[in-house]
The first five atom37 places (N, CA, C, CB, O) and aatype in JSON, in Angstrom:
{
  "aatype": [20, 20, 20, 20, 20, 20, 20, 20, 20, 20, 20, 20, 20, 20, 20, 20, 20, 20, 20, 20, 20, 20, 20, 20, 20, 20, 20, 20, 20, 20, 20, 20, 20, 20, 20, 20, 20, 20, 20, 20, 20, 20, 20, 20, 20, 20, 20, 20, 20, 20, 20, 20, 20, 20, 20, 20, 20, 20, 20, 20, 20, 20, 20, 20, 20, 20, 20, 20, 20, 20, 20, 20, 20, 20, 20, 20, 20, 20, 20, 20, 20, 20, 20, 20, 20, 20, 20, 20, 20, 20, 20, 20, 20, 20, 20, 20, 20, 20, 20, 20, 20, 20, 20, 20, 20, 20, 20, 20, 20, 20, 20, 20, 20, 20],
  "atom_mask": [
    [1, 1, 1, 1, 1],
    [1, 1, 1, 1, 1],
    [1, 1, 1, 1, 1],
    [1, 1, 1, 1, 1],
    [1, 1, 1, 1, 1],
    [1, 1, 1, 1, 1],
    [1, 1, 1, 1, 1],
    [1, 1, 1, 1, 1],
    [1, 1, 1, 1, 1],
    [1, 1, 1, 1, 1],
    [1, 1, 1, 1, 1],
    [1, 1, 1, 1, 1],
    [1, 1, 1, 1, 1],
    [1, 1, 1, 1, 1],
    [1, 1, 1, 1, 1],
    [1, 1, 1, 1, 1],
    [1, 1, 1, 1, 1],
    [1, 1, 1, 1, 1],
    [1, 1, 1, 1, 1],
    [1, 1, 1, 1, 1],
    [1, 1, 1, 1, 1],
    [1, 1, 1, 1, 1],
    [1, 1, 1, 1, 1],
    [1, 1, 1, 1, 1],
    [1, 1, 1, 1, 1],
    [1, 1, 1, 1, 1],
    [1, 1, 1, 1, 1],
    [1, 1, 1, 1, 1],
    [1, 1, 1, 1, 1],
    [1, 1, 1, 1, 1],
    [1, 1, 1, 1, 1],
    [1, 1, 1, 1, 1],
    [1, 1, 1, 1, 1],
    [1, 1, 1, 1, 1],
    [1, 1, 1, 1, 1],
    [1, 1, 1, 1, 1],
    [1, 1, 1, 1, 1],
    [1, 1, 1, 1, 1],
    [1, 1, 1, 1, 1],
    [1, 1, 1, 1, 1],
    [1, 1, 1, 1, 1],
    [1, 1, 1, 1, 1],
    [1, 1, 1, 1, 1],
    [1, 1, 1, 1, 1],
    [1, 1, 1, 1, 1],
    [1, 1, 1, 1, 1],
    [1, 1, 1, 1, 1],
    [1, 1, 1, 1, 1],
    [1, 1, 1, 1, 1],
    [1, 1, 1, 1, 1],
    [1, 1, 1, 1, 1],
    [1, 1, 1, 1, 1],
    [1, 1, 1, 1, 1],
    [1, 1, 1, 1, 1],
    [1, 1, 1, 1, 1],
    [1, 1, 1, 1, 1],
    [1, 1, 1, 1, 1],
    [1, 1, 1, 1, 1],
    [1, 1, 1, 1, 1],
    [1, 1, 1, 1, 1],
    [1, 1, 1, 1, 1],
    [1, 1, 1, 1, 1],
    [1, 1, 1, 1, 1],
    [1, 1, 1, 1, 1],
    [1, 1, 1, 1, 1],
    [1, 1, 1, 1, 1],
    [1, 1, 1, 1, 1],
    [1, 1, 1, 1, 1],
    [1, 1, 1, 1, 1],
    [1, 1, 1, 1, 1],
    [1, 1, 1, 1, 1],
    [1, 1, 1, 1, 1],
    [1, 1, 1, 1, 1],
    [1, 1, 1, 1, 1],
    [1, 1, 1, 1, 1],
    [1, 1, 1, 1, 1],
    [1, 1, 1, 1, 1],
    [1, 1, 1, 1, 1],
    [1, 1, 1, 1, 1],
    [1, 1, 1, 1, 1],
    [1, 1, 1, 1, 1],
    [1, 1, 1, 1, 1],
    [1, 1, 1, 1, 1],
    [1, 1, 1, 1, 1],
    [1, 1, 1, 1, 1],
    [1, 1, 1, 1, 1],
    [1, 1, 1, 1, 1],
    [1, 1, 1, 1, 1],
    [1, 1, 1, 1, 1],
    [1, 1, 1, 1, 1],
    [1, 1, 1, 1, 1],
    [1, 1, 1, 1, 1],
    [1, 1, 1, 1, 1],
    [1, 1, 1, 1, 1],
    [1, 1, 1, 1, 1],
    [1, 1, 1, 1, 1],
    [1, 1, 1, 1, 1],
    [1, 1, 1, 1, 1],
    [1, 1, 1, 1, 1],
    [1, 1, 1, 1, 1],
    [1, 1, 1, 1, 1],
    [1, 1, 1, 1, 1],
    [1, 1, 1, 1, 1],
    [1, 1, 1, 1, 1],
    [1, 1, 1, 1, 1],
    [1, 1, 1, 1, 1],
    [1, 1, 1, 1, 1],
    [1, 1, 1, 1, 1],
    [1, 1, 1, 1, 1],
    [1, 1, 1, 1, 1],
    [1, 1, 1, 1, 1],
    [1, 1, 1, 1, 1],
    [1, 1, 1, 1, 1],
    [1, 1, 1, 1, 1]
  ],
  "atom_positions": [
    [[-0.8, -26.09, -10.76], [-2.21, -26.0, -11.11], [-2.6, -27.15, -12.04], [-2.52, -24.64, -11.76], [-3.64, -27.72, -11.72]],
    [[-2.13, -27.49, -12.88], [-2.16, -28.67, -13.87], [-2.39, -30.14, -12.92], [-0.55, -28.7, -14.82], [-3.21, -31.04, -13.11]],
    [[-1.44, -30.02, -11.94], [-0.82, -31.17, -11.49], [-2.56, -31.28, -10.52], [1.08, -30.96, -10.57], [-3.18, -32.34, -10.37]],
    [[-2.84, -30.42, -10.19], [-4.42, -30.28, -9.08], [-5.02, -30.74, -10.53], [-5.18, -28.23, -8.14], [-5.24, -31.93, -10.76]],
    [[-5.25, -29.79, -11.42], [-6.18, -30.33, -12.33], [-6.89, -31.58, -12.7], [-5.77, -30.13, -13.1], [-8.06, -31.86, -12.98]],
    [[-5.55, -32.36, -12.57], [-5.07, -33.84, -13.08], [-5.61, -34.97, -12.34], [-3.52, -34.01, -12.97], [-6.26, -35.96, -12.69]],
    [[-5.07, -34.46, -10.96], [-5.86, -35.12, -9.7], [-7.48, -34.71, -9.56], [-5.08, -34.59, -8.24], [-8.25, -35.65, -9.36]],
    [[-7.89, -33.68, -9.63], [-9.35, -33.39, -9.76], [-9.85, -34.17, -11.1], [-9.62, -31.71, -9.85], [-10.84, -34.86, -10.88]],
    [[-9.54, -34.19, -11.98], [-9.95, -35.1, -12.97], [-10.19, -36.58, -12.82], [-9.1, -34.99, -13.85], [-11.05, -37.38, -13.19]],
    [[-8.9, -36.62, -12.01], [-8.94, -38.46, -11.59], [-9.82, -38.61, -10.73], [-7.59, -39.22, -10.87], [-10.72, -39.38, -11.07]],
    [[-9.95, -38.02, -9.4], [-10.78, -38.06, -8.83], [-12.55, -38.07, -8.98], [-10.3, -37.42, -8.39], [-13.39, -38.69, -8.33]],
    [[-12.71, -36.96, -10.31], [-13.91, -36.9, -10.68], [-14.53, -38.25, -11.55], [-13.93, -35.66, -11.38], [-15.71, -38.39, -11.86]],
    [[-13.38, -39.24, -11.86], [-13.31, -40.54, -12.28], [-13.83, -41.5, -11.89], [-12.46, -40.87, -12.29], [-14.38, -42.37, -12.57]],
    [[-13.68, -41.4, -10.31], [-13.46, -42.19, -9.5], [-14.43, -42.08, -8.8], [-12.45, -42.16, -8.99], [-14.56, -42.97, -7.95]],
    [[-15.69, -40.77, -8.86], [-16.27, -40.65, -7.93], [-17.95, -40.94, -8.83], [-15.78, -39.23, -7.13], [-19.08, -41.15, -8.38]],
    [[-17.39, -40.82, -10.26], [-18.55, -40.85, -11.51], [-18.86, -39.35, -11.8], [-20.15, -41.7, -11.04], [-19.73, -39.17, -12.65]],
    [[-18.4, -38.47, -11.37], [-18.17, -37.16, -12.15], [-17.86, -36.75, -12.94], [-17.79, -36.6, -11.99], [-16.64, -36.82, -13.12]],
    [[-18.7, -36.03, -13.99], [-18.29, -35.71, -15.25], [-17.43, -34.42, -15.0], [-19.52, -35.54, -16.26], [-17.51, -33.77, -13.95]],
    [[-16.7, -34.14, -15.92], [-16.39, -33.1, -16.33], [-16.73, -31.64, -15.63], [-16.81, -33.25, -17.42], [-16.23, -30.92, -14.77]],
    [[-17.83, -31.66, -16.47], [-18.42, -30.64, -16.12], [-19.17, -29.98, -14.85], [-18.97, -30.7, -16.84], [-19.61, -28.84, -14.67]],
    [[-19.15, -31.29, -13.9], [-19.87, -31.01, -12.85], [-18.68, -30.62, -11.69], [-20.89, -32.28, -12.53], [-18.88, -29.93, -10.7]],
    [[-17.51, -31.18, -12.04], [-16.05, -30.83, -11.62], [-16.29, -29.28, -11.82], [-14.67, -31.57, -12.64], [-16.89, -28.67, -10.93]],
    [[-15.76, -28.49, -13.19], [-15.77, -27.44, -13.38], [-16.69, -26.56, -12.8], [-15.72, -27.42, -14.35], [-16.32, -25.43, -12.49]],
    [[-18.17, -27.05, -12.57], [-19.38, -25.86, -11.4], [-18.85, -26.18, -10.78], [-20.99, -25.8, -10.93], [-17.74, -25.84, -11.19]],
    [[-18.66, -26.93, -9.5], [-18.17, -27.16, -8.66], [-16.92, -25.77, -8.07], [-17.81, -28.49, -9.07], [-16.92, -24.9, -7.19]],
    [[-16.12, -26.18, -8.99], [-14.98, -25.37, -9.05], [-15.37, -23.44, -8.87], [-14.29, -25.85, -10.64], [-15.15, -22.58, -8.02]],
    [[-15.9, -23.48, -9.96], [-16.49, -21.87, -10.18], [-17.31, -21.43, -8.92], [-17.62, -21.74, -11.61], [-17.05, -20.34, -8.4]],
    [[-18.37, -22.31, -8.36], [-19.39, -22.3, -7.18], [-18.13, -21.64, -5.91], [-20.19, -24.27, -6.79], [-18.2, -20.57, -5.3]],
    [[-17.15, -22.63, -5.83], [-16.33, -22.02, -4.73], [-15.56, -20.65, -5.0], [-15.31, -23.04, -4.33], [-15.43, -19.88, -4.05]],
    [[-15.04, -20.31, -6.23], [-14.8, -19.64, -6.38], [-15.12, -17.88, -6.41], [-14.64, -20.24, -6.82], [-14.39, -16.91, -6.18]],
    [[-17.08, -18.05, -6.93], [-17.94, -17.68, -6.21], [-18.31, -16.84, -5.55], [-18.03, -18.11, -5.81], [-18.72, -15.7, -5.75]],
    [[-18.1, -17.64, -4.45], [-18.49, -17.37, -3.17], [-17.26, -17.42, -2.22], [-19.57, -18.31, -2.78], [-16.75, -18.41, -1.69]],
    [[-16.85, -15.85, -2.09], [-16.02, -16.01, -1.51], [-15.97, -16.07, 0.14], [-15.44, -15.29, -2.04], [-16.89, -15.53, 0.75]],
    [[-14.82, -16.78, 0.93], [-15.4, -16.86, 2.41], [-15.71, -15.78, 3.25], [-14.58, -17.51, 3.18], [-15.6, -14.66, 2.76]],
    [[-16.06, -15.89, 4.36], [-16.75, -14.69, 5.37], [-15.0, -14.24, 5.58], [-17.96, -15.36, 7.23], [-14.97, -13.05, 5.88]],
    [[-13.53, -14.85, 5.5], [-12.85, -14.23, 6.52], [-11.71, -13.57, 4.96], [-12.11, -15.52, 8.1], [-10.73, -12.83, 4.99]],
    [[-12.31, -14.12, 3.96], [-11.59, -13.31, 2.31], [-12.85, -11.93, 2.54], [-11.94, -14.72, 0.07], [-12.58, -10.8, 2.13]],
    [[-13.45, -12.06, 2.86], [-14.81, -10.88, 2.16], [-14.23, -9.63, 3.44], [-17.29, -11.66, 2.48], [-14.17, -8.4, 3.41]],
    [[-13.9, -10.54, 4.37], [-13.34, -9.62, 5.67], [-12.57, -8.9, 5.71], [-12.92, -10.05, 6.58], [-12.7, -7.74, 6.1]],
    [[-11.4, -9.49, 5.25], [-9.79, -9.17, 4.47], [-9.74, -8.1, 3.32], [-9.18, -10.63, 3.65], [-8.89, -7.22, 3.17]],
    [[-10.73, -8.33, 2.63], [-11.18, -7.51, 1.79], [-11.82, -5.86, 2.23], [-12.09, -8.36, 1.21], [-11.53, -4.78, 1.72]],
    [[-12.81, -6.18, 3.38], [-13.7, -4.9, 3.73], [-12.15, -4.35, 4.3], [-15.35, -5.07, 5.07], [-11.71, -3.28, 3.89]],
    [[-11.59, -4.98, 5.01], [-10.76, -3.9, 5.69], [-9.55, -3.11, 4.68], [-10.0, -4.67, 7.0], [-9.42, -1.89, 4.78]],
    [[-8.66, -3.94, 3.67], [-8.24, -3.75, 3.09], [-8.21, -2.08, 2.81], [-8.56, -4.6, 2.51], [-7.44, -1.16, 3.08]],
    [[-9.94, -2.3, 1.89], [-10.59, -1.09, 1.47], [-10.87, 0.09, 2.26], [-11.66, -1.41, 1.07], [-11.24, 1.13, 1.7]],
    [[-10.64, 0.0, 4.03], [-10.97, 0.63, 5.04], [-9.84, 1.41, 5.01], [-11.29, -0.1, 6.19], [-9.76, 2.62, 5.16]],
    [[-8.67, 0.33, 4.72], [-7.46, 1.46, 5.35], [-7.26, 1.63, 4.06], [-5.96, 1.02, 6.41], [-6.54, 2.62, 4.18]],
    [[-7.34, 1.4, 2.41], [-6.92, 2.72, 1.95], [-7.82, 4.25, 2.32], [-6.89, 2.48, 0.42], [-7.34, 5.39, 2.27]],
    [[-8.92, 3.96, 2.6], [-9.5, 5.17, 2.82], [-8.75, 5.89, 3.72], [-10.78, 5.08, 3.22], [-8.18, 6.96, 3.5]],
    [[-8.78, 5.09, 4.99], [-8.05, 5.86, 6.0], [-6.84, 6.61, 5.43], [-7.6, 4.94, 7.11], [-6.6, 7.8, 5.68]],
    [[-6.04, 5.78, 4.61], [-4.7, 6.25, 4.51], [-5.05, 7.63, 3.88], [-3.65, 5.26, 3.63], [-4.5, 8.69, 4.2]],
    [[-5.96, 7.49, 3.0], [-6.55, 8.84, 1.75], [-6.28, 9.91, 2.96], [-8.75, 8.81, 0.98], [-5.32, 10.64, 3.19]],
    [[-7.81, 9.66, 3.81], [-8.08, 10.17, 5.11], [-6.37, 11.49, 5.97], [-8.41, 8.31, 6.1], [-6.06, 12.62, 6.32]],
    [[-6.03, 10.42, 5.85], [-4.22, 10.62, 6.95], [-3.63, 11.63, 5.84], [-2.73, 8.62, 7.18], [-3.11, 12.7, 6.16]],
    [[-3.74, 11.27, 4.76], [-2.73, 12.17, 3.9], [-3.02, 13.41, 3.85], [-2.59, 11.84, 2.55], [-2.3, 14.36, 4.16]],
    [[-4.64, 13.44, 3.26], [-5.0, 14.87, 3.2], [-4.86, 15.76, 4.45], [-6.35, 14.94, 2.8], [-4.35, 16.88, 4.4]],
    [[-5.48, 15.02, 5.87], [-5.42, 16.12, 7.03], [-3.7, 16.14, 6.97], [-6.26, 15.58, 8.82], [-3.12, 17.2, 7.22]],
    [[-3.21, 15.37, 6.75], [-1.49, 15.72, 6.94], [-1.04, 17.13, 5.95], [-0.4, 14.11, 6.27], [-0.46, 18.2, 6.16]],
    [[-1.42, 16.73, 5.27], [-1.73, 17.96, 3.98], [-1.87, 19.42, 4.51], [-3.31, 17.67, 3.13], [-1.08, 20.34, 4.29]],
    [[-2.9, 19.46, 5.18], [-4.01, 20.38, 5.26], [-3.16, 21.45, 6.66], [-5.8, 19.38, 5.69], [-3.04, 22.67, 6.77]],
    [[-2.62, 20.07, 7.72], [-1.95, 20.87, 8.84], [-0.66, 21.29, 8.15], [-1.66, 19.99, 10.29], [-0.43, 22.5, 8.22]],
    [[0.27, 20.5, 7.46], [1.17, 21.12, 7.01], [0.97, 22.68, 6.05], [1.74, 20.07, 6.37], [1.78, 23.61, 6.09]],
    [[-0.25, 22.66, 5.26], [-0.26, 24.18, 4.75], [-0.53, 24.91, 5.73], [-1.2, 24.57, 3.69], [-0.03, 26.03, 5.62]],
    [[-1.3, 24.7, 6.96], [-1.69, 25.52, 7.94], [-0.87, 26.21, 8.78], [-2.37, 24.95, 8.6], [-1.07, 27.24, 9.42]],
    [[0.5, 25.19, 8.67], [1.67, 25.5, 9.72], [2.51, 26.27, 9.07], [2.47, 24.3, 10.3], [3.35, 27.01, 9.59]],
    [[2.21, 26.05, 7.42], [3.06, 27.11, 6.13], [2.55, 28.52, 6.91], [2.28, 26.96, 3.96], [3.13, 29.27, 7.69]],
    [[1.01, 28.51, 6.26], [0.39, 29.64, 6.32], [0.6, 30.73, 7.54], [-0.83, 29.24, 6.23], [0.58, 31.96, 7.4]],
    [[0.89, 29.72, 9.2], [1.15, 30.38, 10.13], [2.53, 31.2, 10.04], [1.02, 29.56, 11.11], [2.93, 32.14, 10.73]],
    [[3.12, 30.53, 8.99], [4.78, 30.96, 9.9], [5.14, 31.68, 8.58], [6.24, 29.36, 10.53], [6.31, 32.04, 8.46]],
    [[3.94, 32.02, 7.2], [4.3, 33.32, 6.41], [3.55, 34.48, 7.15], [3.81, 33.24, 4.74], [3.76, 35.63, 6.79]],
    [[2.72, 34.21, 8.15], [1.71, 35.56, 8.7], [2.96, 35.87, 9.65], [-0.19, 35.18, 9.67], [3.39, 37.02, 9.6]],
    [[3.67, 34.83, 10.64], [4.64, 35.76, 11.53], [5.37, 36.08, 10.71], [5.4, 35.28, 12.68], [5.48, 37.31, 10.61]],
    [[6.04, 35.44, 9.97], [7.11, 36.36, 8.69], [6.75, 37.97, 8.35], [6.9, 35.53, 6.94], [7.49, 38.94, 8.51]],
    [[5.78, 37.95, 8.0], [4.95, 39.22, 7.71], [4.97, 39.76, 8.94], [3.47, 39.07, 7.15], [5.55, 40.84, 8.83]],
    [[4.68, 39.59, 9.97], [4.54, 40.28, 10.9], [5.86, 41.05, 11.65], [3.85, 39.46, 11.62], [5.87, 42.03, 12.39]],
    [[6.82, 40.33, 11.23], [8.18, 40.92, 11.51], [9.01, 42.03, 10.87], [8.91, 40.02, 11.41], [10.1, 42.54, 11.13]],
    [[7.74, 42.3, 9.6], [8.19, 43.38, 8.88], [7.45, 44.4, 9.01], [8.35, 43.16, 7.67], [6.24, 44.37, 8.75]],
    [[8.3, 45.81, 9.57], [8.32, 46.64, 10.01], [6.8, 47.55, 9.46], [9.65, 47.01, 9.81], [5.88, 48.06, 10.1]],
    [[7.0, 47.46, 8.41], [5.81, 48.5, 7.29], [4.43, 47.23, 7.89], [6.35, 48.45, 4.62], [3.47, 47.64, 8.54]],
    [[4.53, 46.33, 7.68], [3.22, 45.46, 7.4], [2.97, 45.32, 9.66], [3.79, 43.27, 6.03], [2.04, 44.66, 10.1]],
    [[3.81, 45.93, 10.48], [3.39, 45.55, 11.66], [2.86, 46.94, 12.46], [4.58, 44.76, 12.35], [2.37, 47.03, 13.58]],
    [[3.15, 48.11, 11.31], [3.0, 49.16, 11.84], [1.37, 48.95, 11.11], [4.18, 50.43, 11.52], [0.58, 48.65, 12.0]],
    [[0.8, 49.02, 9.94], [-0.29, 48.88, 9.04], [-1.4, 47.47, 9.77], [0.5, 48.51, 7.34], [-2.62, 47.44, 9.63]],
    [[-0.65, 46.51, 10.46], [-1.63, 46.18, 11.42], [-2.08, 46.69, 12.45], [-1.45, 45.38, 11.79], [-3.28, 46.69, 12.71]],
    [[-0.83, 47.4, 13.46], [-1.42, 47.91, 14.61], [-2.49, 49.18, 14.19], [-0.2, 48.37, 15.61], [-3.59, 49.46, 14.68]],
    [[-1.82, 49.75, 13.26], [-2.9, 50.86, 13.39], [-4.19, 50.22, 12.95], [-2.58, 52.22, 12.47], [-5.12, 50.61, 13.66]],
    [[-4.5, 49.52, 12.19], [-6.2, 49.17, 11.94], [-6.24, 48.31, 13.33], [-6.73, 48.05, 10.21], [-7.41, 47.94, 13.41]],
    [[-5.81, 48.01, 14.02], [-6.25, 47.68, 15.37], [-6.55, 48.75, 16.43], [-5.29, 46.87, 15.89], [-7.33, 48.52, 17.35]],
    [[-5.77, 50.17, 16.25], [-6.07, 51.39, 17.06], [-7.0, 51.77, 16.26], [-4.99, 52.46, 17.37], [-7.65, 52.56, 16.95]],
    [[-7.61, 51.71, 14.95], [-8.81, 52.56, 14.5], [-9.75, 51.83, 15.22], [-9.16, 52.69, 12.88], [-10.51, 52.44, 15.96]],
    [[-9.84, 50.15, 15.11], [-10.72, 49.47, 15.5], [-11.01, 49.44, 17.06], [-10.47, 48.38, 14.98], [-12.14, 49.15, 17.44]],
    [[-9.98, 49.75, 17.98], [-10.19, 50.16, 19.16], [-10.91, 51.23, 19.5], [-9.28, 50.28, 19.59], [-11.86, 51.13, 20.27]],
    [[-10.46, 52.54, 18.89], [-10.98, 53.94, 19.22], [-12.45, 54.31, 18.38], [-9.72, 55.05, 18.76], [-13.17, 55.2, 18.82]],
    [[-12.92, 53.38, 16.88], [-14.69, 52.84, 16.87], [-14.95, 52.41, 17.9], [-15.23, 51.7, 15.93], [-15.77, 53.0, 18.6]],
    [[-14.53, 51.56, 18.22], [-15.45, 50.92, 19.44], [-15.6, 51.75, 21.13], [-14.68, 49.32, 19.73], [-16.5, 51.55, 21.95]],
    [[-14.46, 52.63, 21.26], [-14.99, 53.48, 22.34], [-15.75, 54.68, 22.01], [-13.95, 53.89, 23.12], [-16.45, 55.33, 22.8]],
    [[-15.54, 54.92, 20.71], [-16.44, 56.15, 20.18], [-17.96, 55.69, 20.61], [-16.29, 56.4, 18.32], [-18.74, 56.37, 21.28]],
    [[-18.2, 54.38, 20.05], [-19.31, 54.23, 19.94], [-19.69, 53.93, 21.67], [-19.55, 53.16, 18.79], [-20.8, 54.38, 21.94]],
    [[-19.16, 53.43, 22.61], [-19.21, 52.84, 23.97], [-19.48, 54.48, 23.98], [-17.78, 51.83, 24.89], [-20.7, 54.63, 23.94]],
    [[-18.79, 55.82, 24.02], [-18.94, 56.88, 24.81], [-19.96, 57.53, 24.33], [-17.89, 57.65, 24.95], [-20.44, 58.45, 24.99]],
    [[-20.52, 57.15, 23.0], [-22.18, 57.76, 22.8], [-23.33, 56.88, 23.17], [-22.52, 58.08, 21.23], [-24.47, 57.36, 23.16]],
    [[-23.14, 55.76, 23.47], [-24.17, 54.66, 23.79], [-24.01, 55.26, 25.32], [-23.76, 52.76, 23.4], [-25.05, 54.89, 25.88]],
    [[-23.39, 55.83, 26.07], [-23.13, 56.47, 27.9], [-23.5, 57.56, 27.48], [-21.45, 56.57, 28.86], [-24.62, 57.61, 27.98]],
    [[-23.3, 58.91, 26.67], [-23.96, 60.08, 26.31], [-25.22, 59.44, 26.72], [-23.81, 60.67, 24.79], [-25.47, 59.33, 27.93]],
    [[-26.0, 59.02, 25.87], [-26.98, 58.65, 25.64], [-28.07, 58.18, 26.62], [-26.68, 57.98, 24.94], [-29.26, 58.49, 26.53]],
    [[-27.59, 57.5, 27.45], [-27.81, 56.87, 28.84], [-28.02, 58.04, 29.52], [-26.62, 55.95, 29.49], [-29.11, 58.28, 30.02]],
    [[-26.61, 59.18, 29.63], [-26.75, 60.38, 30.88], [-27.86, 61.16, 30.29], [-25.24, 61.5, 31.21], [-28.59, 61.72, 31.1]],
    [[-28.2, 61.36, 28.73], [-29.0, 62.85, 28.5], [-30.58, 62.03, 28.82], [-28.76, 63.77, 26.44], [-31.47, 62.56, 29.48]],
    [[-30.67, 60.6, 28.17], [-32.43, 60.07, 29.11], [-32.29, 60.46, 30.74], [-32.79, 57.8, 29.11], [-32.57, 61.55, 31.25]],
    [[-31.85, 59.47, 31.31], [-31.84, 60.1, 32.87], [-32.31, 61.83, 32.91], [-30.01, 59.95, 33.56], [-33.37, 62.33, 33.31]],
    [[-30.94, 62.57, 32.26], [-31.62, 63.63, 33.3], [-32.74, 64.36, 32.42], [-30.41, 64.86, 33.96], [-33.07, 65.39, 33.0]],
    [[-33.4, 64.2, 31.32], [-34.81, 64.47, 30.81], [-35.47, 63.45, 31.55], [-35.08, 64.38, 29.18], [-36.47, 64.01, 32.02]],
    [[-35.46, 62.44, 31.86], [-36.42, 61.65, 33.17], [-36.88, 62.53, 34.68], [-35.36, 60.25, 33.79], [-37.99, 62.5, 35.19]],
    [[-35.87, 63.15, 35.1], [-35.97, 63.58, 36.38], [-37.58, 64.89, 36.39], [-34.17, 64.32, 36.78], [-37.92, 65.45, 37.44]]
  ]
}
């Protein structure tokens, strides 16, 4: 860096450049950085997101695949598979209770219609 310096100095010598017009010069490019640094840059910033992005859903399926395989765990135990089925036979036999009075219901209009 010195050794550029040195030569930019000489050069700015040589060309009737002061100093200082070396140094804007310098800063101006610095600046402004190019279309394919500003590019390098947007993407950069793209894939840490993405990566953010990747980790969490990685995250998210791995608790999901936890969560699945403590519900079959549970489900293999005897007390907790008997305590499901039956709220599945209550929830079956509501729902025909209610199917065989919604058909009551149906037969006693009809035959007060006739």
């Amino acid at each position: 860096m010195k050794k550029f310096m040195k030569i930019m100095g000489i050069a700015a010598l040589m060309t009737g450049m002061t100093s200082v017009a070396v140094a804007q010069e310098q800063t101006q490019e610095t600046e402004k950085p190019g279309f394919f640094k500003q590019a390098f840059r947007d993407m950069k910033e793209s894939a840490k997101r993405q990566r953010e992005i990747d980790k969490a859903n990685f995250k998210a399926q791995k608790m999901e695949t936890k969560a699945f395989y403590q519900e079959q765990k549970a489900k293999r135990n005897p007390e907790v598979r008997k305590m499901v089925q039956e709220q599945e036979y209550q929830k079956q036999m509501a729902e025909a209770k209610a199917r065989q009075e919604a058909a009551q219901k149906r037969i006693d209009e009809a035959k007060s219609n006739k």
